Amino acid sequence: AQKITQTQPGMFVQEKEAVTLDCTYDTSDPSYGLFWYKQPSSGEMIFLIYQGSYDQQNATEGRYSLNFQKARKSANLVISASQLGDSAMYFCAMRGVKAAGNKLTFGGGTRVLVKP
Amino acid sequence: DTAVSQTPKYLVTQMGNDKSIKCEQNLGHDTMYWYKQDSKKFLKIMFSYNNKELIINETVPNRFSPKSPDKAHLNLHINSLELGDSAVYFCASSQGGSHTEAFFGQGTRLTVV
C-alpha cells in the first residue's frame, strides 16, 4: 500500500521568501517515484517536479527543489523566491513500481498563500 | 495542442439524471485514469485503464461506468446521479512505470442539484 501525508493544511509566506512544504510517504515498494503538483484557483493540475527513489541527487526545476530524505521517507518541496502566482494548493504524490493500475496516490494537499 | 482534454468543464444536473464526461489524450500514453476531487480537495483514484483494459476500480459505485473505446479515450458515464456525486472529476494519463508523471485534464466540475 502507498500512503502520502502532508501535515500542513495551509501556510502563509511572504513574497520573495522561500517556503518548504512537508511530505512524508510510506510504501513497501523497492522502487518508486515522488511527484509534486500545483493546483491554482483555476483548478488545473500542474506537474512541478519529480524525484526517483534511486536518484542520488535532489531534483531541481527552476525555483522548485525537492529535499529528498529516503531514510526518513520524506520528500519536501522547497519553493524559493516566492511569487504571488505561487499561491495555490500543492499536492505531493507517489507511485510505486508495484502500484496497482500504475496509480498515483496523493496527499491531502497544502494551501499556500503568498503575501505581498 | 492540449495533451489531455476533457469535456465538459462544468456540468450542472438534477438528481437522478445520467451524464457523461469525455476524455481524450494525444500523448500516446498507455494508461488513463479517472480521479475524483472532493470538496476538501482530496484526490482519490476511481479507475485505471491500461490499453483499453480496466485495471483497477477503487470501490466506486456501480452507477459509475468507465468506457475506453481505444487507448486515447476514456469516458465516464454516471447513472442516477446523487447529491454526493458533486465533485471535480479529473481525467489523467501517463506512460508505464513508476517514474513518469501523470498529465491531467482541466477537470469537470459536476454539481448535482
Tab-separated table of C-alpha atoms in Angstrom:
chain	number	residue	atom	x	y	z
A	1	ALA	CA	0.000	0.000	0.000
A	2	GLN	CA	1.057	3.553	-0.618
A	3	LYS	CA	0.387	6.434	1.708
A	4	ILE	CA	1.246	10.119	1.453
A	5	THR	CA	0.923	12.551	4.343
A	6	GLN	CA	1.024	16.316	4.127
A	7	THR	CA	0.714	17.711	7.625
A	8	GLN	CA	0.395	21.396	6.774
A	9	PRO	CA	-3.139	22.206	5.650
A	10	GLY	CA	-2.250	25.815	4.952
A	11	MET	CA	0.520	28.332	5.239
A	12	PHE	CA	1.387	31.933	4.541
A	13	VAL	CA	4.655	33.041	3.005
A	14	GLN	CA	5.987	36.498	2.337
A	15	GLU	CA	6.686	37.365	-1.266
A	16	LYS	CA	10.339	36.736	-2.259
A	17	GLU	CA	10.911	34.393	0.671
A	18	ALA	CA	11.394	30.628	0.477
A	19	VAL	CA	8.826	28.138	1.717
A	20	THR	CA	9.083	24.428	2.492
A	21	LEU	CA	6.118	22.129	2.086
A	22	ASP	CA	6.310	18.883	4.011
A	23	CYS	CA	5.564	15.458	2.576
A	24	THR	CA	6.132	12.055	4.120
A	25	TYR	CA	5.331	8.774	2.487
A	26	ASP	CA	5.036	5.113	3.240
A	27	THR	CA	5.474	2.263	0.819
A	28	SER	CA	6.879	-1.229	0.670
A	29	ASP	CA	7.824	-0.891	-2.987
A	30	PRO	CA	11.563	-1.161	-3.654
A	31	SER	CA	11.356	1.479	-6.359
A	32	TYR	CA	9.045	4.451	-6.568
A	33	GLY	CA	8.638	7.956	-7.859
A	34	LEU	CA	7.646	11.054	-5.924
A	35	PHE	CA	5.859	13.948	-7.577
A	36	TRP	CA	4.638	17.407	-6.710
A	37	TYR	CA	1.693	19.086	-8.364
A	38	LYS	CA	0.341	22.620	-8.143
A	39	GLN	CA	-3.351	23.398	-8.345
A	40	PRO	CA	-4.092	27.120	-8.706
A	41	SER	CA	-7.534	28.532	-8.083
A	42	SER	CA	-8.378	27.964	-11.751
A	43	GLY	CA	-8.375	24.247	-10.936
A	44	GLU	CA	-5.923	22.578	-13.289
A	45	MET	CA	-3.272	20.177	-12.011
A	46	ILE	CA	0.225	21.278	-12.985
A	47	PHE	CA	3.168	18.917	-12.641
A	48	LEU	CA	6.118	20.602	-10.926
A	49	ILE	CA	8.897	18.194	-10.094
A	50	TYR	CA	9.809	14.521	-9.851
A	51	GLN	CA	12.208	12.533	-7.666
A	52	GLY	CA	13.081	8.904	-8.219
A	53	SER	CA	13.745	6.712	-5.224
A	54	TYR	CA	17.176	5.735	-6.539
A	55	ASP	CA	18.210	9.224	-7.557
A	56	GLN	CA	21.344	10.259	-5.735
A	57	GLN	CA	20.761	13.943	-6.109
A	58	ASN	CA	17.811	16.062	-5.085
A	59	ALA	CA	15.678	17.159	-8.009
A	60	THR	CA	15.520	20.815	-9.020
A	61	GLU	CA	13.336	22.614	-11.547
A	62	GLY	CA	13.815	26.351	-11.648
A	63	ARG	CA	12.606	27.763	-8.321
A	64	TYR	CA	11.408	24.335	-7.177
A	65	SER	CA	13.644	21.870	-5.433
A	66	LEU	CA	12.883	18.642	-3.676
A	67	ASN	CA	14.540	17.819	-0.365
A	68	PHE	CA	14.549	14.025	-0.540
A	69	GLN	CA	15.485	12.119	2.607
A	70	LYS	CA	14.950	8.470	1.838
A	71	ALA	CA	15.710	7.114	5.294
A	72	ARG	CA	13.113	9.459	6.777
A	73	LYS	CA	10.710	8.796	3.900
A	74	SER	CA	10.260	12.474	3.288
A	75	ALA	CA	10.137	14.477	0.063
A	76	ASN	CA	9.690	18.115	0.950
A	77	LEU	CA	9.162	20.745	-1.735
A	78	VAL	CA	11.076	23.983	-1.450
A	79	ILE	CA	9.893	26.995	-3.402
A	80	SER	CA	12.479	29.731	-3.480
A	81	ALA	CA	11.800	33.452	-4.036
A	82	SER	CA	8.040	33.077	-3.714
A	83	GLN	CA	5.859	34.982	-6.142
A	84	LEU	CA	2.217	35.979	-5.867
A	85	GLY	CA	1.447	33.454	-8.605
A	86	ASP	CA	2.678	30.667	-6.332
A	87	SER	CA	-0.500	30.972	-4.271
A	88	ALA	CA	-2.179	27.617	-4.836
A	89	MET	CA	-2.799	24.137	-3.458
A	90	TYR	CA	0.239	21.862	-3.612
A	91	PHE	CA	-0.035	18.098	-3.707
A	92	CYS	CA	2.611	15.503	-3.052
A	93	ALA	CA	2.088	12.171	-4.795
A	94	MET	CA	3.828	8.881	-5.262
A	95	ARG	CA	3.752	5.848	-7.489
A	96	GLY	CA	5.439	2.610	-6.579
A	97	VAL	CA	6.723	0.160	-9.157
A	98	LYS	CA	4.142	-2.324	-7.889
A	99	ALA	CA	1.295	0.174	-7.632
A	100	ALA	CA	-1.956	-1.406	-8.743
A	101	GLY	CA	-3.061	0.074	-12.024
A	102	ASN	CA	0.020	2.289	-12.094
A	103	LYS	CA	-1.921	4.735	-9.936
A	104	LEU	CA	-0.643	7.898	-8.336
A	105	THR	CA	-1.528	8.266	-4.671
A	106	PHE	CA	-1.934	11.823	-3.419
A	107	GLY	CA	-1.544	13.525	-0.089
A	108	GLY	CA	-4.218	15.836	1.263
A	109	GLY	CA	-2.537	18.961	-0.066
A	110	THR	CA	-1.166	22.181	1.398
A	111	ARG	CA	-2.674	25.543	0.583
A	112	VAL	CA	-0.053	28.260	0.152
A	113	LEU	CA	-0.900	31.928	0.196
A	114	VAL	CA	1.836	34.357	-0.797
A	115	LYS	CA	1.543	37.773	0.826
A	116	PRO	CA	2.825	40.908	-0.931
B	1	ASP	CA	-2.436	21.431	-28.682
B	2	THR	CA	-3.993	20.151	-25.459
B	3	ALA	CA	-2.382	16.963	-24.135
B	4	VAL	CA	-5.333	15.701	-22.077
B	5	SER	CA	-8.676	17.232	-22.816
B	6	GLN	CA	-11.906	16.511	-21.039
B	7	THR	CA	-15.358	17.875	-21.646
B	8	PRO	CA	-17.425	19.450	-20.350
B	9	LYS	CA	-15.646	21.751	-17.913
B	10	TYR	CA	-18.826	22.377	-15.959
B	11	LEU	CA	-21.833	20.140	-15.559
B	12	VAL	CA	-24.922	21.044	-13.555
B	13	THR	CA	-27.673	18.474	-13.443
B	14	GLN	CA	-30.567	17.235	-11.363
B	15	MET	CA	-30.584	14.213	-9.112
B	16	GLY	CA	-31.480	11.041	-10.909
B	17	ASN	CA	-30.142	12.117	-14.282
B	18	ASP	CA	-27.490	10.271	-16.287
B	19	LYS	CA	-24.454	12.164	-17.553
B	20	SER	CA	-21.159	11.510	-19.320
B	21	ILE	CA	-17.738	13.099	-19.227
B	22	LYS	CA	-15.393	12.586	-22.143
B	23	CYS	CA	-11.608	12.428	-22.070
B	24	GLU	CA	-9.013	12.213	-24.804
B	25	GLN	CA	-5.224	12.247	-24.677
B	26	ASN	CA	-2.850	12.796	-27.595
B	27	LEU	CA	0.336	11.829	-25.763
B	28	GLY	CA	0.387	8.209	-26.846
B	29	HIS	CA	0.186	7.049	-23.235
B	30	ASP	CA	-0.877	3.528	-22.363
B	31	THR	CA	-2.547	4.294	-19.060
B	32	MET	CA	-5.519	6.537	-18.344
B	33	TYR	CA	-7.248	7.337	-15.073
B	34	TRP	CA	-10.239	8.939	-13.516
B	35	TYR	CA	-9.740	10.784	-10.240
B	36	LYS	CA	-12.341	12.398	-8.028
B	37	GLN	CA	-11.532	15.543	-6.041
B	38	ASP	CA	-13.948	16.193	-3.206
B	39	SER	CA	-14.882	19.465	-1.559
B	40	LYS	CA	-11.880	19.188	0.771
B	41	LYS	CA	-9.594	18.912	-2.261
B	42	PHE	CA	-8.704	15.297	-1.590
B	43	LEU	CA	-7.830	13.422	-4.795
B	44	LYS	CA	-8.822	9.800	-4.984
B	45	ILE	CA	-8.312	7.338	-7.795
B	46	MET	CA	-11.504	5.889	-9.229
B	47	PHE	CA	-10.398	3.870	-12.240
B	48	SER	CA	-7.249	2.992	-14.073
B	49	TYR	CA	-7.130	1.662	-17.625
B	50	ASN	CA	-4.184	0.244	-19.494
B	51	ASN	CA	-4.512	-0.207	-23.259
B	52	LYS	CA	-8.307	-0.093	-23.037
B	53	GLU	CA	-8.463	-2.649	-20.243
B	54	LEU	CA	-9.778	-1.863	-16.783
B	55	ILE	CA	-7.017	-2.433	-14.263
B	56	ILE	CA	-8.410	-1.014	-11.045
B	57	ASN	CA	-11.799	0.002	-9.772
B	58	GLU	CA	-11.390	1.577	-6.371
B	59	THR	CA	-14.691	0.750	-4.671
B	60	VAL	CA	-16.652	3.040	-6.909
B	61	PRO	CA	-20.458	2.550	-7.020
B	62	ASN	CA	-21.800	0.639	-9.990
B	63	ARG	CA	-23.520	3.802	-11.153
B	64	PHE	CA	-20.122	4.892	-12.456
B	65	SER	CA	-19.136	3.116	-15.629
B	66	PRO	CA	-15.947	3.983	-17.486
B	67	LYS	CA	-15.538	3.092	-21.131
B	68	SER	CA	-12.375	3.105	-23.187
B	69	PRO	CA	-13.056	2.691	-26.916
B	70	ASP	CA	-9.332	2.978	-27.640
B	71	LYS	CA	-6.252	3.788	-25.630
B	72	ALA	CA	-6.540	7.505	-26.365
B	73	HIS	CA	-10.047	7.842	-24.943
B	74	LEU	CA	-11.558	7.172	-21.547
B	75	ASN	CA	-15.101	8.305	-20.903
B	76	LEU	CA	-17.025	8.264	-17.654
B	77	HIS	CA	-20.747	7.649	-17.550
B	78	ILE	CA	-22.683	8.205	-14.360
B	79	ASN	CA	-26.205	6.867	-13.865
B	80	SER	CA	-28.817	8.055	-11.402
B	81	LEU	CA	-26.777	10.983	-10.138
B	82	GLU	CA	-26.849	11.702	-6.419
B	83	LEU	CA	-26.052	14.855	-4.460
B	84	GLY	CA	-22.914	13.195	-3.122
B	85	ASP	CA	-21.541	12.822	-6.634
B	86	SER	CA	-20.911	16.568	-6.737
B	87	ALA	CA	-17.149	16.953	-7.113
B	88	VAL	CA	-14.435	17.726	-9.616
B	89	TYR	CA	-13.548	14.787	-11.820
B	90	PHE	CA	-10.128	14.636	-13.418
B	91	CYS	CA	-9.010	12.506	-16.291
B	92	ALA	CA	-5.275	11.808	-16.470
B	93	SER	CA	-2.832	9.769	-18.471
B	94	SER	CA	0.695	8.509	-18.066
B	95	GLN	CA	3.225	6.213	-19.635
B	96	GLY	CA	4.026	2.968	-17.897
B	97	GLY	CA	6.429	2.700	-14.968
B	98	SER	CA	6.705	4.379	-11.608
B	99	HIS	CA	8.887	7.220	-12.762
B	100	THR	CA	6.736	9.135	-15.168
B	101	GLU	CA	4.396	11.938	-14.236
B	102	ALA	CA	0.711	11.880	-14.965
B	103	PHE	CA	-0.798	14.576	-17.149
B	104	PHE	CA	-4.181	15.850	-16.078
B	105	GLY	CA	-7.131	17.222	-17.951
B	106	GLN	CA	-8.645	20.520	-16.890
B	107	GLY	CA	-11.222	18.823	-14.674
B	108	THR	CA	-15.003	18.661	-14.839
B	109	ARG	CA	-16.888	20.332	-12.016
B	110	LEU	CA	-20.043	18.295	-11.541
B	111	THR	CA	-22.830	19.834	-9.478
B	112	VAL	CA	-25.882	17.741	-8.716
B	113	VAL	CA	-28.905	19.716	-7.527
